[in-house]
Short mmCIF file of C-alpha atoms in Angstrom, two decimals:
data_model
loop_
_atom_site.label_atom_id
_atom_site.label_comp_id
_atom_site.label_asym_id
_atom_site.label_seq_id
_atom_site.Cartn_x
_atom_site.Cartn_y
_atom_site.Cartn_z
CA MET A 1 43.08 27.07 11.19
CA TYR A 2 39.40 26.92 12.17
CA GLN A 3 38.73 25.99 15.78
CA TRP A 4 35.82 23.49 15.89
CA ASP A 5 33.54 23.78 18.90
CA PHE A 6 30.65 21.36 18.79
CA GLY A 7 29.99 21.84 22.50
CA ILE A 8 28.16 25.05 21.79
CA LEU A 9 25.40 23.13 19.99
CA TRP A 10 24.33 21.44 23.23
CA SER A 11 22.37 24.49 24.29
CA TYR A 12 20.27 24.23 21.10
CA ARG A 13 19.47 20.55 21.64
CA TRP A 14 15.72 21.05 22.08
CA LEU A 15 15.59 23.15 18.93
CA PHE A 16 17.33 20.38 16.97
CA LEU A 17 15.18 17.64 18.46
CA ASN A 18 12.06 19.62 17.63
CA GLY A 19 13.21 20.07 14.06
CA LEU A 20 14.12 16.41 13.76
CA GLY A 21 10.66 15.43 14.99
CA VAL A 22 9.03 17.63 12.33
CA THR A 23 11.32 16.20 9.64
CA VAL A 24 10.56 12.59 10.57
CA GLY A 25 6.84 13.23 10.98
CA PHE A 26 6.73 15.04 7.67
CA THR A 27 8.48 12.15 5.96
CA VAL A 28 5.95 9.66 7.30
CA VAL A 29 3.08 11.80 6.00
CA ILE A 30 4.53 12.40 2.52
CA VAL A 31 5.57 8.76 2.07
CA VAL A 32 2.10 7.47 2.98
CA LEU A 33 0.28 10.13 0.92
CA GLY A 34 2.81 9.74 -1.88
CA LEU A 35 2.15 6.00 -2.04
CA VAL A 36 -1.58 6.69 -2.31
CA PHE A 37 -0.98 9.13 -5.19
CA GLY A 38 1.47 6.60 -6.64
CA LEU A 39 -1.14 3.84 -6.63
CA PHE A 40 -3.63 6.10 -8.40
CA GLY A 41 -0.98 7.19 -10.89
CA ALA A 42 0.16 3.63 -11.60
CA PHE A 43 -3.28 2.09 -12.04
CA GLY A 44 -4.41 5.17 -13.95
CA SER A 45 -1.55 4.86 -16.41
CA LEU A 46 -2.42 1.16 -16.89
CA SER A 47 -6.15 1.84 -17.36
CA ARG A 48 -8.13 0.54 -20.32
CA PHE A 49 -9.58 4.03 -20.80
CA LYS A 50 -7.55 6.53 -22.75
CA ALA A 51 -8.84 9.56 -20.82
CA VAL A 52 -7.77 8.00 -17.52
CA ARG A 53 -4.37 7.07 -18.94
CA LEU A 54 -3.81 10.61 -20.23
CA THR A 55 -4.82 12.17 -16.91
CA ALA A 56 -2.45 9.90 -15.01
CA LEU A 57 0.41 10.53 -17.42
CA THR A 58 -0.12 14.30 -17.22
CA PHE A 59 0.04 14.13 -13.42
CA ILE A 60 3.15 11.95 -13.45
CA GLU A 61 5.10 14.02 -15.95
CA ALA A 62 4.04 17.38 -14.50
CA PHE A 63 5.48 16.48 -11.11
CA ARG A 64 8.35 14.30 -12.28
CA CYS A 65 9.73 16.83 -14.75
CA THR A 66 9.68 20.01 -12.66
CA PRO A 67 11.97 20.79 -9.71
CA ILE A 68 10.53 20.15 -6.27
CA LEU A 69 11.75 23.53 -4.99
CA VAL A 70 9.76 25.29 -7.70
CA GLN A 71 6.69 23.16 -6.89
CA LEU A 72 6.91 24.06 -3.19
CA ILE A 73 7.03 27.77 -3.90
CA TRP A 74 4.36 27.50 -6.58
CA PHE A 75 1.95 25.64 -4.28
CA TYR A 76 2.35 28.17 -1.50
CA TYR A 77 2.36 31.40 -3.50
CA ALA A 78 0.56 30.63 -6.78
CA LEU A 79 -2.39 28.49 -5.71
CA PRO A 80 -3.93 31.16 -3.46
CA ILE A 81 -3.85 33.61 -6.38
CA LEU A 82 -4.95 31.20 -9.12
CA ALA A 83 -7.45 29.00 -7.31
CA GLY A 84 -8.20 31.04 -4.24
CA VAL A 85 -6.97 28.17 -2.07
CA GLU A 86 -5.23 29.48 1.02
CA MET A 87 -2.87 26.96 2.52
CA THR A 88 -0.61 26.94 5.53
CA PRO A 89 3.05 26.34 4.71
CA ILE A 90 2.72 22.87 6.21
CA THR A 91 -0.24 21.88 4.03
CA ALA A 92 1.33 23.35 0.90
CA SER A 93 4.62 21.55 1.44
CA ALA A 94 2.99 18.26 2.43
CA LEU A 95 0.88 18.37 -0.73
CA ALA A 96 3.73 19.34 -3.05
CA LEU A 97 6.12 16.74 -1.64
CA SER A 98 3.47 13.98 -1.69
CA LEU A 99 2.55 14.68 -5.30
CA TYR A 100 6.21 14.92 -6.30
CA GLY A 101 7.01 11.64 -4.57
CA GLY A 102 3.78 10.12 -5.90
CA SER A 103 4.85 10.74 -9.49
CA PHE A 104 8.01 8.69 -8.93
CA TYR A 105 6.18 6.01 -6.92
CA SER A 106 3.72 5.74 -9.84
CA GLU A 107 6.46 4.81 -12.23
CA ILE A 108 7.97 2.31 -9.77
CA ILE A 109 4.61 0.62 -9.14
CA ARG A 110 3.69 0.61 -12.85
CA GLY A 111 7.10 -0.83 -13.73
CA GLY A 112 6.71 -3.57 -11.11
CA ILE A 113 3.28 -4.55 -12.41
CA ILE A 114 4.24 -4.71 -16.09
CA SER A 115 7.42 -6.64 -15.25
CA ILE A 116 5.29 -9.65 -14.32
CA ASP A 117 5.02 -12.10 -17.23
CA LYS A 118 1.73 -11.80 -19.12
CA GLY A 119 1.31 -15.57 -18.78
CA GLN A 120 0.61 -15.07 -15.07
CA SER A 121 -2.51 -12.98 -15.52
CA GLU A 122 -3.51 -15.23 -18.45
CA ALA A 123 -3.31 -18.25 -16.15
CA GLY A 124 -5.48 -16.39 -13.65
CA ALA A 125 -7.98 -15.47 -16.36
CA ALA A 126 -8.04 -19.06 -17.62
CA LEU A 127 -9.01 -20.20 -14.11
CA GLY A 128 -11.95 -17.81 -14.25
CA MET A 129 -10.56 -14.87 -12.28
CA THR A 130 -11.72 -11.36 -13.00
CA PRO A 131 -8.94 -8.88 -13.87
CA GLY A 132 -9.20 -7.50 -10.32
CA GLN A 133 -8.83 -10.93 -8.73
CA SER A 134 -5.81 -11.85 -10.81
CA MET A 135 -4.24 -8.46 -10.02
CA ARG A 136 -4.73 -8.98 -6.26
CA ARG A 137 -3.96 -12.70 -6.02
CA ILE A 138 -1.41 -13.27 -8.77
CA VAL A 139 0.26 -10.14 -10.13
CA LEU A 140 0.59 -7.77 -7.15
CA PRO A 141 2.08 -10.28 -4.68
CA GLN A 142 4.87 -10.93 -7.17
CA ALA A 143 5.21 -7.31 -8.30
CA ILE A 144 5.44 -5.84 -4.80
CA LYS A 145 8.55 -7.92 -4.10
CA ARG A 146 10.22 -6.33 -7.10
CA MET A 147 9.04 -2.81 -6.21
CA ILE A 148 10.24 -2.73 -2.60
CA PRO A 149 13.92 -1.82 -3.17
CA ALA A 150 13.01 1.02 -5.54
CA LEU A 151 10.19 2.26 -3.27
CA MET A 152 12.57 2.33 -0.29
CA ASN A 153 15.14 4.19 -2.36
CA GLN A 154 12.60 6.80 -3.39
CA SER A 155 11.45 7.15 0.23
CA ILE A 156 15.03 7.83 1.30
CA ILE A 157 15.18 10.61 -1.28
CA GLN A 158 11.86 11.91 0.06
CA PHE A 159 13.28 12.03 3.59
CA LYS A 160 16.07 14.30 2.37
CA ASN A 161 13.70 16.34 0.21
CA THR A 162 11.86 17.44 3.34
CA SER A 163 14.85 19.73 4.01
CA LEU A 164 13.44 21.99 1.26
CA VAL A 165 10.32 22.87 3.28
CA SER A 166 12.48 25.28 5.27
CA VAL A 167 12.03 27.76 2.40
CA LEU A 168 8.36 28.02 3.39
CA ALA A 169 9.39 28.47 7.06
CA VAL A 170 8.18 25.02 8.10
CA PRO A 171 10.18 24.39 11.29
CA ASP A 172 11.98 21.21 10.21
CA LEU A 173 15.53 20.23 11.13
CA VAL A 174 17.15 22.47 8.49
CA TYR A 175 14.98 25.47 9.39
CA GLN A 176 15.77 25.11 13.10
CA SER A 177 19.45 24.75 12.39
CA GLN A 178 19.35 28.01 10.43
CA VAL A 179 17.96 29.61 13.57
CA ALA A 180 20.70 28.01 15.65
CA ALA A 181 23.40 29.03 13.18
CA HIS A 182 22.32 32.66 13.15
CA ASP A 183 22.08 32.70 16.90
CA SER A 184 25.40 31.01 17.63
CA TYR A 185 27.48 32.34 14.72
CA ARG A 186 28.59 28.71 14.32
CA PRO A 187 27.20 27.62 10.90
CA LEU A 188 30.00 25.11 10.24
CA GLU A 189 29.31 23.10 13.39
CA THR A 190 25.55 23.43 12.98
CA TYR A 191 25.31 22.21 9.39
CA THR A 192 27.89 19.48 9.96
CA ALA A 193 25.79 18.21 12.85
CA VAL A 194 22.65 18.37 10.70
CA ALA A 195 24.31 16.37 7.92
CA VAL A 196 25.41 13.77 10.48
CA ALA A 197 21.85 13.59 11.86
CA TYR A 198 20.35 12.84 8.39
CA ALA A 199 23.02 10.22 7.71
CA ALA A 200 22.63 8.65 11.15
CA ILE A 201 18.97 7.97 10.42
CA LEU A 202 19.37 6.90 6.80
CA ILE A 203 22.43 4.62 6.97
CA PRO A 204 20.76 2.05 9.28
CA LEU A 205 17.71 2.19 7.01
CA THR A 206 19.78 1.46 3.90
CA ILE A 207 21.38 -1.51 5.67
CA ILE A 208 17.93 -2.91 6.51
CA VAL A 209 16.81 -2.44 2.89
CA ARG A 210 19.89 -4.20 1.55
CA ARG A 211 19.33 -7.15 3.89
CA GLY A 212 15.68 -7.31 2.85
CA GLU A 213 16.68 -7.32 -0.82
CA LYS A 214 18.93 -10.32 -0.25
CA ARG A 215 16.15 -12.19 1.53
CA LEU A 216 13.71 -11.41 -1.29
CA ALA A 217 16.23 -12.55 -3.90
CA VAL A 218 16.53 -15.91 -2.14
CA SER A 219 12.77 -16.52 -2.02
CA GLU A 220 12.24 -15.50 -5.65
CA MET B 1 -25.83 -15.00 -24.02
CA SER B 2 -26.69 -18.44 -22.81
CA GLU B 3 -29.27 -20.24 -24.82
CA PRO B 4 -30.57 -23.77 -24.50
CA SER B 5 -29.27 -25.56 -27.56
CA LYS B 6 -29.46 -29.18 -28.43
CA GLN B 7 -26.43 -30.96 -27.05
CA THR B 8 -25.13 -32.36 -30.29
CA SER B 9 -21.63 -31.20 -29.48
CA LYS B 10 -19.79 -29.87 -26.44
CA ILE B 11 -17.89 -27.20 -28.35
CA GLU B 12 -19.26 -25.50 -31.43
CA ILE B 13 -17.30 -22.87 -33.33
CA ARG B 14 -18.91 -21.12 -36.29
CA SER B 15 -17.33 -18.80 -38.88
CA LEU B 16 -14.68 -17.59 -36.48
CA ARG B 17 -12.57 -14.68 -37.63
CA LYS B 18 -9.68 -12.94 -35.89
CA SER B 19 -7.12 -10.39 -37.05
CA PHE B 20 -4.20 -8.88 -35.23
CA GLY B 21 -3.83 -5.53 -36.97
CA SER B 22 -3.70 -6.25 -40.69
CA ASN B 23 -2.69 -9.86 -40.08
CA GLU B 24 -5.70 -12.11 -40.53
CA VAL B 25 -4.97 -15.07 -38.25
CA LEU B 26 -8.28 -16.95 -38.42
CA LYS B 27 -10.35 -16.91 -41.60
CA ASN B 28 -13.82 -18.30 -41.16
CA ILE B 29 -13.11 -21.32 -38.97
CA SER B 30 -15.83 -23.77 -37.93
CA LEU B 31 -15.27 -26.65 -35.59
CA ASP B 32 -17.28 -29.12 -33.52
CA VAL B 33 -16.08 -31.23 -30.65
CA ALA B 34 -18.37 -34.01 -29.45
CA LYS B 35 -18.89 -34.58 -25.73
CA GLY B 36 -15.95 -36.69 -24.61
CA GLY B 37 -14.22 -36.09 -27.93
CA VAL B 38 -10.54 -35.34 -28.33
CA VAL B 39 -9.55 -33.07 -31.18
CA ALA B 40 -5.93 -32.45 -32.09
CA LEU B 41 -4.99 -29.23 -33.85
CA ILE B 42 -1.80 -29.47 -35.86
CA GLY B 43 -0.11 -27.20 -38.32
CA PRO B 44 3.00 -25.11 -38.87
CA SER B 45 3.71 -22.22 -36.52
CA GLY B 46 1.72 -19.14 -37.49
CA SER B 47 -1.12 -21.29 -38.80
CA GLY B 48 -3.52 -19.86 -36.19
CA LYS B 49 -4.01 -23.03 -34.13
CA SER B 50 -3.03 -21.44 -30.81
CA THR B 51 -5.21 -18.42 -31.52
CA LEU B 52 -8.11 -20.72 -32.31
CA LEU B 53 -7.58 -22.54 -29.02
CA ARG B 54 -7.46 -19.24 -27.14
CA CYS B 55 -10.68 -18.17 -28.79
CA ILE B 56 -12.45 -21.19 -27.31
CA ASN B 57 -12.07 -19.83 -23.75
CA LEU B 58 -12.05 -16.23 -25.03
CA LEU B 59 -8.54 -15.44 -23.82
CA VAL B 60 -8.47 -14.01 -27.32
CA VAL B 61 -11.71 -12.28 -28.26
CA PRO B 62 -12.72 -13.10 -31.84
CA ASP B 63 -13.70 -10.40 -34.36
CA GLY B 64 -16.57 -12.41 -35.82
CA GLY B 65 -18.42 -15.70 -35.64
CA SER B 66 -19.62 -17.55 -32.59
CA VAL B 67 -18.28 -19.76 -29.83
CA ARG B 68 -20.36 -22.19 -27.80
CA VAL B 69 -19.10 -24.36 -24.96
CA GLY B 70 -21.80 -26.43 -23.29
CA ASP B 71 -24.86 -24.19 -22.99
CA THR B 72 -23.03 -20.89 -23.15
CA ARG B 73 -22.83 -19.21 -26.51
CA PHE B 74 -21.17 -15.94 -27.51
CA ALA B 75 -21.54 -14.20 -30.83
CA PHE B 76 -19.04 -11.68 -32.13
CA GLY B 77 -18.88 -9.16 -34.89
CA ASP B 78 -21.17 -6.42 -36.19
CA GLY B 79 -23.66 -5.30 -33.58
CA ALA B 80 -22.67 -7.95 -31.04
CA LYS B 81 -21.90 -6.56 -27.62
CA LEU B 82 -18.64 -7.73 -26.08
CA PRO B 83 -19.22 -9.80 -22.94
CA ASP B 84 -18.33 -7.99 -19.71
CA VAL B 85 -15.49 -9.15 -17.48
CA LYS B 86 -17.73 -10.99 -14.99
CA THR B 87 -19.46 -12.99 -17.73
CA LEU B 88 -16.11 -13.80 -19.30
CA ALA B 89 -14.67 -14.92 -15.97
CA ARG B 90 -17.65 -17.17 -15.21
CA PHE B 91 -17.37 -18.72 -18.68
CA ARG B 92 -13.62 -19.35 -18.40
CA ALA B 93 -14.11 -21.06 -15.04
CA THR B 94 -15.78 -23.92 -16.93
CA THR B 95 -12.91 -24.43 -19.37
CA GLY B 96 -9.50 -25.61 -18.21
CA MET B 97 -6.40 -24.45 -20.03
CA VAL B 98 -2.82 -25.70 -19.96
CA PHE B 99 -0.11 -23.45 -21.37
CA GLN B 100 3.13 -24.16 -23.18
CA HIS B 101 5.15 -22.42 -20.46
CA PHE B 102 3.10 -23.80 -17.54
CA ASN B 103 2.45 -20.32 -16.06
CA LEU B 104 2.41 -21.69 -12.53
CA PHE B 105 2.21 -19.07 -9.78
CA PRO B 106 5.80 -18.91 -8.45
CA HIS B 107 4.83 -17.29 -5.13
CA MET B 108 2.62 -20.21 -4.15
CA THR B 109 3.39 -23.82 -3.29
CA THR B 110 2.20 -26.57 -5.58
CA LEU B 111 -0.79 -27.18 -3.33
CA GLN B 112 -1.67 -23.47 -3.19
CA ASN B 113 -1.42 -23.28 -6.98
CA VAL B 114 -4.01 -26.02 -7.31
CA MET B 115 -6.21 -24.57 -4.54
CA GLU B 116 -6.18 -21.04 -5.98
CA GLY B 117 -8.98 -21.54 -8.51
CA PRO B 118 -11.40 -23.31 -6.16
CA VAL B 119 -10.79 -20.82 -3.32
CA THR B 120 -10.73 -17.54 -5.25
CA VAL B 121 -13.09 -18.29 -8.12
CA ARG B 122 -15.42 -20.97 -6.76
CA ARG B 123 -15.40 -19.58 -3.20
CA MET B 124 -14.85 -23.05 -1.82
CA ALA B 125 -13.98 -23.45 1.87
CA ARG B 126 -10.22 -23.87 2.31
CA ALA B 127 -10.50 -27.33 3.86
CA ASP B 128 -12.61 -28.62 0.96
CA ALA B 129 -10.35 -26.95 -1.59
CA GLU B 130 -7.30 -28.54 0.00
CA LYS B 131 -8.89 -31.99 -0.15
CA LEU B 132 -9.78 -31.44 -3.80
CA ALA B 133 -6.32 -30.08 -4.61
CA ARG B 134 -4.55 -33.01 -2.93
CA ALA B 135 -6.73 -35.43 -4.88
CA GLN B 136 -5.85 -33.70 -8.17
CA LEU B 137 -2.14 -33.71 -7.32
CA ALA B 138 -2.37 -37.42 -6.52
CA LYS B 139 -4.07 -37.96 -9.86
CA VAL B 140 -1.10 -36.48 -11.75
CA GLY B 141 1.28 -38.42 -9.50
CA LEU B 142 2.63 -35.48 -7.50
CA ALA B 143 0.97 -35.82 -4.10
CA GLU B 144 4.36 -35.75 -2.37
CA LYS B 145 5.29 -32.40 -3.99
CA ALA B 146 2.37 -30.51 -2.41
CA ASP B 147 4.48 -28.25 -0.20
CA GLN B 148 7.22 -27.48 -2.71
CA TYR B 149 7.45 -24.31 -4.77
CA PRO B 150 7.25 -24.59 -8.58
CA ALA B 151 10.88 -23.45 -8.95
CA THR B 152 12.03 -26.75 -7.40
CA LEU B 153 10.14 -28.93 -9.90
CA SER B 154 11.21 -30.31 -13.28
CA GLY B 155 9.44 -29.11 -16.42
CA GLY B 156 7.36 -32.28 -16.65
CA GLN B 157 6.32 -31.98 -13.00
CA LYS B 158 5.43 -28.31 -13.48
CA GLN B 159 3.19 -29.15 -16.41
CA ARG B 160 1.48 -31.90 -14.43
CA VAL B 161 0.84 -29.41 -11.61
CA ALA B 162 -0.60 -27.03 -14.20
CA ILE B 163 -2.93 -29.79 -15.38
CA ALA B 164 -3.98 -30.48 -11.78
CA ARG B 165 -4.60 -26.75 -11.29
CA ALA B 166 -6.90 -26.67 -14.31
CA LEU B 167 -8.68 -29.90 -13.26
CA ALA B 168 -9.35 -28.51 -9.78
CA MET B 169 -11.91 -26.21 -11.39
CA GLU B 170 -13.72 -29.38 -12.51
CA PRO B 171 -14.03 -27.99 -16.06
CA ASP B 172 -16.29 -29.27 -18.82
CA VAL B 173 -13.52 -29.13 -21.39
CA MET B 174 -9.73 -29.00 -21.32
CA LEU B 175 -7.62 -26.99 -23.75
CA PHE B 176 -3.93 -27.81 -24.22
CA ASP B 177 -1.73 -25.18 -25.88
CA GLU B 178 1.43 -27.02 -26.96
CA ALA B 179 1.67 -28.50 -23.48
CA THR B 180 4.84 -30.46 -24.21
CA SER B 181 6.69 -28.06 -26.55
CA ALA B 182 8.78 -26.47 -23.79
CA LEU B 183 9.81 -29.78 -22.22
CA ASP B 184 13.04 -31.72 -22.49
CA PRO B 185 12.39 -34.79 -24.66
CA GLU B 186 12.69 -37.25 -21.76
CA LEU B 187 9.96 -35.39 -19.81
CA VAL B 188 7.36 -35.34 -22.60
CA GLY B 189 6.07 -38.83 -21.89
CA GLU B 190 4.94 -38.20 -18.31
CA VAL B 191 2.76 -35.27 -19.44
CA LEU B 192 1.32 -37.14 -22.43
CA ASN B 193 0.45 -40.00 -20.08
CA VAL B 194 -1.67 -37.69 -17.96
CA ILE B 195 -3.43 -36.28 -21.02
CA GLN B 196 -4.10 -39.77 -22.32
CA GLN B 197 -5.53 -40.78 -18.96
CA LEU B 198 -7.89 -37.80 -19.12
CA ALA B 199 -8.98 -38.84 -22.62
CA SER B 200 -9.76 -42.34 -21.42
CA GLU B 201 -11.90 -40.86 -18.63
CA GLY B 202 -14.03 -39.12 -21.22
CA MET B 203 -12.81 -35.53 -20.83
CA THR B 204 -13.64 -33.33 -23.82
CA MET B 205 -10.34 -31.93 -25.05
CA VAL B 206 -8.78 -29.76 -27.73
CA ILE B 207 -5.06 -30.29 -28.02
CA VAL B 208 -2.67 -28.10 -29.97
CA THR B 209 0.39 -30.27 -30.41
CA HIS B 210 3.47 -31.11 -32.44
CA GLU B 211 3.44 -34.70 -31.15
CA ILE B 212 1.98 -36.29 -34.26
CA ALA B 213 2.30 -39.87 -33.04
CA PHE B 214 0.56 -38.92 -29.79
CA ALA B 215 -2.22 -37.15 -31.68
CA ARG B 216 -2.71 -40.28 -33.78
CA GLU B 217 -2.97 -42.37 -30.63
CA VAL B 218 -5.17 -40.19 -28.43
CA ALA B 219 -7.22 -37.88 -30.65
CA ASP B 220 -10.30 -39.12 -32.42
CA ARG B 221 -10.35 -36.19 -34.78
CA LEU B 222 -7.50 -34.25 -36.27
CA ILE B 223 -7.50 -30.82 -37.82
CA PHE B 224 -4.67 -29.57 -39.96
CA MET B 225 -4.49 -25.78 -40.19
CA ARG B 226 -2.41 -23.50 -42.33
CA ASP B 227 -2.56 -19.71 -42.80
CA GLY B 228 -5.72 -19.37 -40.73
CA ILE B 229 -7.85 -21.94 -42.51
CA VAL B 230 -8.67 -25.61 -41.92
CA VAL B 231 -6.90 -27.42 -44.73
CA GLU B 232 -7.94 -30.93 -43.82
CA GLU B 233 -9.84 -32.64 -41.06
CA GLY B 234 -11.04 -36.11 -40.29
CA PRO B 235 -10.45 -39.12 -38.06
CA ALA B 236 -6.95 -38.72 -36.63
CA ARG B 237 -5.52 -41.99 -37.92
CA GLN B 238 -6.95 -41.51 -41.35
CA VAL B 239 -5.56 -37.99 -41.79
CA ILE B 240 -2.13 -38.90 -40.48
CA ASP B 241 -1.79 -42.21 -42.31
CA ASN B 242 -3.43 -41.11 -45.52
CA PRO B 243 -3.52 -37.31 -45.90
CA GLN B 244 -5.52 -36.10 -48.88
CA GLU B 245 -4.16 -32.57 -49.24
CA ALA B 246 -0.68 -31.79 -50.54
CA ALA B 247 -0.10 -29.27 -47.73
CA THR B 248 -0.95 -31.87 -45.09
CA ARG B 249 1.35 -34.40 -46.72
CA ALA B 250 4.18 -31.89 -46.85
CA PHE B 251 3.73 -31.00 -43.18
CA LEU B 252 3.48 -34.60 -41.99
CA SER B 253 6.39 -35.82 -44.09
CA HIS B 254 8.61 -33.54 -42.07
CA PHE B 255 7.68 -35.47 -38.93
CA HIS B 256 8.15 -38.87 -40.50
CA ARG B 257 11.53 -37.81 -41.78
CA THR B 258 12.73 -36.53 -38.44
CA GLY B 259 11.32 -39.59 -36.72
CA ALA B 260 9.24 -37.81 -34.11
CA LEU B 261 8.13 -41.01 -32.43
CA PRO B 262 6.47 -40.92 -29.05
CA PRO B 263 8.59 -41.72 -26.01
CA ALA B 264 8.38 -45.38 -25.07
CA ASN B 265 6.17 -44.69 -22.06
CA ALA B 266 3.69 -42.46 -23.84
CA THR B 267 1.34 -45.32 -24.60
CA PRO B 268 0.48 -47.95 -22.05
#
């Protein structure tokens, strides 16, 4: 029978905390950047101009339909060769994860916008609003409510996806725990603790999201 | 785009054509509405009457012909440039429209719904817009519902708010797209009352409706459409009481048979 000894992890606490900080910071960056890409993708795919629509769709499907691990490696190793763009592991992984997340955010935002009854923007137009005004004043305020649960869900997935940046030696929580596991010969305790750390951050978040959903449903 | 024309009529439609794909919905329609006139558009569903109404404020852009409301005229068809979004928006601000399904903004209170046009489109100061909006709500008899959300209102109340919202833009003409078709029968009267009141104040209106008795009472002209053409038009009473065309007779007989009389409170 295996003898668990979590006490040994205490001596690596600063390593873990460091990694956790990188993971959380990374998540903030890729969620914010991803939302920016998502906005461009969504409005691009709803554009009146075919060329813009096609560009947006190409972006969305390219990143939505390929594995994120492959994208990470491709950005770090292929781009320098193909485009001559040298990137640090951190830049390459932030870019890949933001674009990957952005492709999913695009679809969520687009879906939210087109779910709003056409009569709403017609009523805005009939009042004399420009398409931009009716988007800002009428459609988006209603659409955002519907998008929030799905956007939060995707952001939770993004938080966990940051664990993949360890393959490019970005010192996130998973990378640091690999170091700790090799050093302590205690991989079982290390990875169990890491799993608990991810869950400990995400479970409270999911509870907040669920509460928010209920409140939104009431005000609908 | 805008040309000074003699003010013989408030709305002037000439040779209007519109197709959706291979389906020709409007075939060479012409129509005049005098200042302060009320025109009722009737006809079976699919006759093109709603599309015609939506062409008047260019919610539907015609394929050919011309549309003039007041001093603003747009021509469509070969060689004519489509108006840009700003021009369209400015034009629509002068025409009020009321929809079959109300299309109130559910995320705003009744008052905010009515204020939205003046604040966002006319750039009116909030205090002035609120005063205007409260006056319009009082006019449709809903002053006390100002702080409620549309979801808490009955269908008839929603439609009256929608009328107040359109009136808050102080439009030159009002367009009604089957404004009572989605209402429970007992709520139709309160909306028709408001429309009738507007007519008596001299508002220029085009009303797409299935309320034949109401059209007879309120409209001065009546247009019967079928399959994208005007089959018959004339003074409302004359067309309804003594239709000349077989198609008009057939359509109207259906209403007489089913006894679509106005609610008791529709006429004062």
